[in-house]
mmCIF file of C-alpha atoms in Angstrom:
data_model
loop_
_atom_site.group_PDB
_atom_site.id
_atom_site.type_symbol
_atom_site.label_atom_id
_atom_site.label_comp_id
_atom_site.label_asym_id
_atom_site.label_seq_id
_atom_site.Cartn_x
_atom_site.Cartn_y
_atom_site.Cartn_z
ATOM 1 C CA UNK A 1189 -12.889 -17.320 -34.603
ATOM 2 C CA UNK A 1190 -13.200 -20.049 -31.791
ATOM 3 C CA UNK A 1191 -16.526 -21.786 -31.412
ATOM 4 C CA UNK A 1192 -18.080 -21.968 -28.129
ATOM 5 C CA UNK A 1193 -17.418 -25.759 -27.764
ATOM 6 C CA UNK A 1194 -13.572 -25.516 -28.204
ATOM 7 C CA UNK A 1195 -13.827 -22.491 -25.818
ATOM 8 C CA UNK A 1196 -15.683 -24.851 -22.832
ATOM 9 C CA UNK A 1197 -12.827 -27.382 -23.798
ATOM 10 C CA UNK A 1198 -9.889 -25.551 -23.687
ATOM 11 C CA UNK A 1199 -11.256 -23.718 -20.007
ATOM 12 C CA UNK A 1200 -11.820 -27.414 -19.268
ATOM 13 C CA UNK A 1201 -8.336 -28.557 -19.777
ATOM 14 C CA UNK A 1202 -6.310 -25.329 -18.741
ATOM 15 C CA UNK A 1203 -8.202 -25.837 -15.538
ATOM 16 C CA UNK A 1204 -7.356 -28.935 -14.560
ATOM 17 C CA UNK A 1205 -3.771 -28.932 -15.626
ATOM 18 C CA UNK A 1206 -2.965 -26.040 -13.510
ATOM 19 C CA UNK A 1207 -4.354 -28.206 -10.392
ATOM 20 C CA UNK A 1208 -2.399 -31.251 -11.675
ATOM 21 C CA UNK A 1209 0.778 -29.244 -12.381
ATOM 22 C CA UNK A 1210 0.669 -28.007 -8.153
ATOM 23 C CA UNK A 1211 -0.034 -31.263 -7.375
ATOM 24 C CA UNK A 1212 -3.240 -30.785 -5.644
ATOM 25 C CA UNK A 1213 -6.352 -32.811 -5.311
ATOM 26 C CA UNK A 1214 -9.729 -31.773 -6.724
ATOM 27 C CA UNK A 1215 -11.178 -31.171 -3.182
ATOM 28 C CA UNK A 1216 -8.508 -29.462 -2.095
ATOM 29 C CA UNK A 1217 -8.975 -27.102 -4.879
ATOM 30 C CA UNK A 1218 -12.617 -26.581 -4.078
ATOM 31 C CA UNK A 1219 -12.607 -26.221 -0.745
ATOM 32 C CA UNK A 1220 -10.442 -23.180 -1.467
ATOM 33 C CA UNK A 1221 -12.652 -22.126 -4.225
ATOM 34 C CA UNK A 1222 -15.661 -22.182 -2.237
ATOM 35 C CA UNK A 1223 -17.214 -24.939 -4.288
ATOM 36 C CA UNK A 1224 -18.134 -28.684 -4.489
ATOM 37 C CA UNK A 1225 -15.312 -31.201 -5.608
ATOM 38 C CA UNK A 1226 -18.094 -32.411 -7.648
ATOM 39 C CA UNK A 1227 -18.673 -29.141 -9.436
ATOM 40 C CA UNK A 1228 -14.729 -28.615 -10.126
ATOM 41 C CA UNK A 1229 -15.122 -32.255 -11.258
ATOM 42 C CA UNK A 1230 -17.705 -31.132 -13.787
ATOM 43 C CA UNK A 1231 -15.715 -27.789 -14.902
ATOM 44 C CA UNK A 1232 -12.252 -30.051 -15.533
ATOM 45 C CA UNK A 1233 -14.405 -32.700 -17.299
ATOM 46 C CA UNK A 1234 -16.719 -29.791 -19.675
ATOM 47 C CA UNK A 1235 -19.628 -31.249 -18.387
ATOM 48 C CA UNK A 1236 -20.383 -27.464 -16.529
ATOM 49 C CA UNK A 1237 -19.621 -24.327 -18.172
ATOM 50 C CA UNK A 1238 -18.984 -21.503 -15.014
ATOM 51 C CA UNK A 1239 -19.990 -18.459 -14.613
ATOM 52 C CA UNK A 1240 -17.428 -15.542 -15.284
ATOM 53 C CA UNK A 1241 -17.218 -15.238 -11.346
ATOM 54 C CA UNK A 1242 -15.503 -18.241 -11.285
ATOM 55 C CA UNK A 1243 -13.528 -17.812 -13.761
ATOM 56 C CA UNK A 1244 -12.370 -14.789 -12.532
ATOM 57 C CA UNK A 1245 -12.034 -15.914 -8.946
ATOM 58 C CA UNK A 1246 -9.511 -19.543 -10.647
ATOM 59 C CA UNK A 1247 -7.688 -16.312 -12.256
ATOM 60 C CA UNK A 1248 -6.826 -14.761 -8.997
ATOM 61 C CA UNK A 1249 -6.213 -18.212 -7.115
ATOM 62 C CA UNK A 1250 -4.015 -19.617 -9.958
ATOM 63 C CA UNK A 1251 -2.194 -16.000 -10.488
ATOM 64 C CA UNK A 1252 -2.745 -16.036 -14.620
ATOM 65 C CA UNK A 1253 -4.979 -14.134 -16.916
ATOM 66 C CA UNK A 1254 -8.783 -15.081 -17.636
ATOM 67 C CA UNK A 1255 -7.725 -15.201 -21.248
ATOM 68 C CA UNK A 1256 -5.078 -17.883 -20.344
ATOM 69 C CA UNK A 1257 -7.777 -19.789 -18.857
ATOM 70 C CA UNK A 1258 -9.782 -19.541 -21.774
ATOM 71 C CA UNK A 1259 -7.556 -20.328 -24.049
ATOM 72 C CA UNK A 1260 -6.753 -16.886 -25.692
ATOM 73 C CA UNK A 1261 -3.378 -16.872 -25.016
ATOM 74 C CA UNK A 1262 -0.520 -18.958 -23.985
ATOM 75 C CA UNK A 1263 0.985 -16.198 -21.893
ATOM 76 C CA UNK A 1264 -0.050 -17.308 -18.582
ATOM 77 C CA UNK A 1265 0.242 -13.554 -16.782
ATOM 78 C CA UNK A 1266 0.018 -10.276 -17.814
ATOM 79 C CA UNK A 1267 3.633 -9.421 -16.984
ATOM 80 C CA UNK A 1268 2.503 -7.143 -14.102
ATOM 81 C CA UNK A 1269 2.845 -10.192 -11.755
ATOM 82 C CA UNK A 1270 7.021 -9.977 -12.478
ATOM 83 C CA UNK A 1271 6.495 -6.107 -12.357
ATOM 84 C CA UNK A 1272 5.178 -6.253 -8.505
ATOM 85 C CA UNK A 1273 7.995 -8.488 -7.694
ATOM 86 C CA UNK A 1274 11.048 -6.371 -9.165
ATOM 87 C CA UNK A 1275 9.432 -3.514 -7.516
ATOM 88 C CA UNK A 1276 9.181 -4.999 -4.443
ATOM 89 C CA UNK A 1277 12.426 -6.528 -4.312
ATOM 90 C CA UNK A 1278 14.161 -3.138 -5.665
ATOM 91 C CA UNK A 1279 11.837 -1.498 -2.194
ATOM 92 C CA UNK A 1280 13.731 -4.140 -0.279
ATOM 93 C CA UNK A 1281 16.671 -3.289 -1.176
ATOM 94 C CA UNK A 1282 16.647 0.376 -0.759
ATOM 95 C CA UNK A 1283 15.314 -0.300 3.143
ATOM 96 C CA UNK A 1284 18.439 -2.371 4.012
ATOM 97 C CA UNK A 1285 20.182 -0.123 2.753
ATOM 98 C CA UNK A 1286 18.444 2.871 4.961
ATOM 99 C CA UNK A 1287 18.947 0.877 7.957
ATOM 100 C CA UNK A 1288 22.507 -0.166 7.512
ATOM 101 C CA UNK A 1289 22.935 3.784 6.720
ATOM 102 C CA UNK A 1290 21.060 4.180 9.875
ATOM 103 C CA UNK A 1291 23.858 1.944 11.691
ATOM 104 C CA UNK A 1292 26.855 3.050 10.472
ATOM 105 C CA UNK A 1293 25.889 6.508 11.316
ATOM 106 C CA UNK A 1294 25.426 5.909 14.768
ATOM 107 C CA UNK A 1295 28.299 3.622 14.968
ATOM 108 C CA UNK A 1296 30.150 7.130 13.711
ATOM 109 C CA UNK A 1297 28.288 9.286 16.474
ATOM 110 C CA UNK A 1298 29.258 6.982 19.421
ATOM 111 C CA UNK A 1299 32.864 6.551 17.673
ATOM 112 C CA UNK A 1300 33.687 10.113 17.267
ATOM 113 C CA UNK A 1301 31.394 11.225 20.913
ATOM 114 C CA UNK A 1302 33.777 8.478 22.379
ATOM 115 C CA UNK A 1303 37.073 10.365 21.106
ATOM 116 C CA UNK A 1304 36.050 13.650 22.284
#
């Protein structure tokens, strides 16, 4: 079982290598948090432990899992991220191909209203 100390260390860590790996800055990050640079400053360093809104809220912003961030897993989403964005893409692809069905039969219409 993890202790609570290596829990606070590993959220303290995960946390600030996901800023570091987008290459943004610590008040950049909080500003779009909605908190202090100094507070993020204390979360990164495990001088703070945050609340489970926060966590929550650095689960959304980040796009991984709250067990990611607290060092439960390695698996950074819960798959349903890559779910969304097969589904989406497959949605995509079934409207182009509506609207190019759309064309062609109207290209037919005025081809064969053109003949007669």
């Amino acid at each position: 079982m993890i202790d609570e100390l290596s829990k606070g260390t590993k959220f303290a860590e995960i946390l600030g290598n996901l800023r570091r790996e987008r290459g943004l800055s610590q008040r950049q990050v909080a500003g779009e948090l909605g908190i202090s640079q100094a507070l993020l400053s204390h979360y990164e360093n495990d001088a703070r432990e945050p609340r489970l809104e926060f966590v929550v809220r650095v689960s959304e912003y980040y796009s991984v899992t709250t067990d990611y961030l607290l060092g439960r897993t390695m698996e950074r989403d819960d798959g349903t991220s890559i779910l969304s964005v097969k589904i989406n893409s497959i949605v995509d692809s079934i409207e182009e191909i509506r609207t190019t069905e759309a064309k062609l039969l109207d290209s037919l219409r005025n081809l064969l209203n053109s003949k007669g």
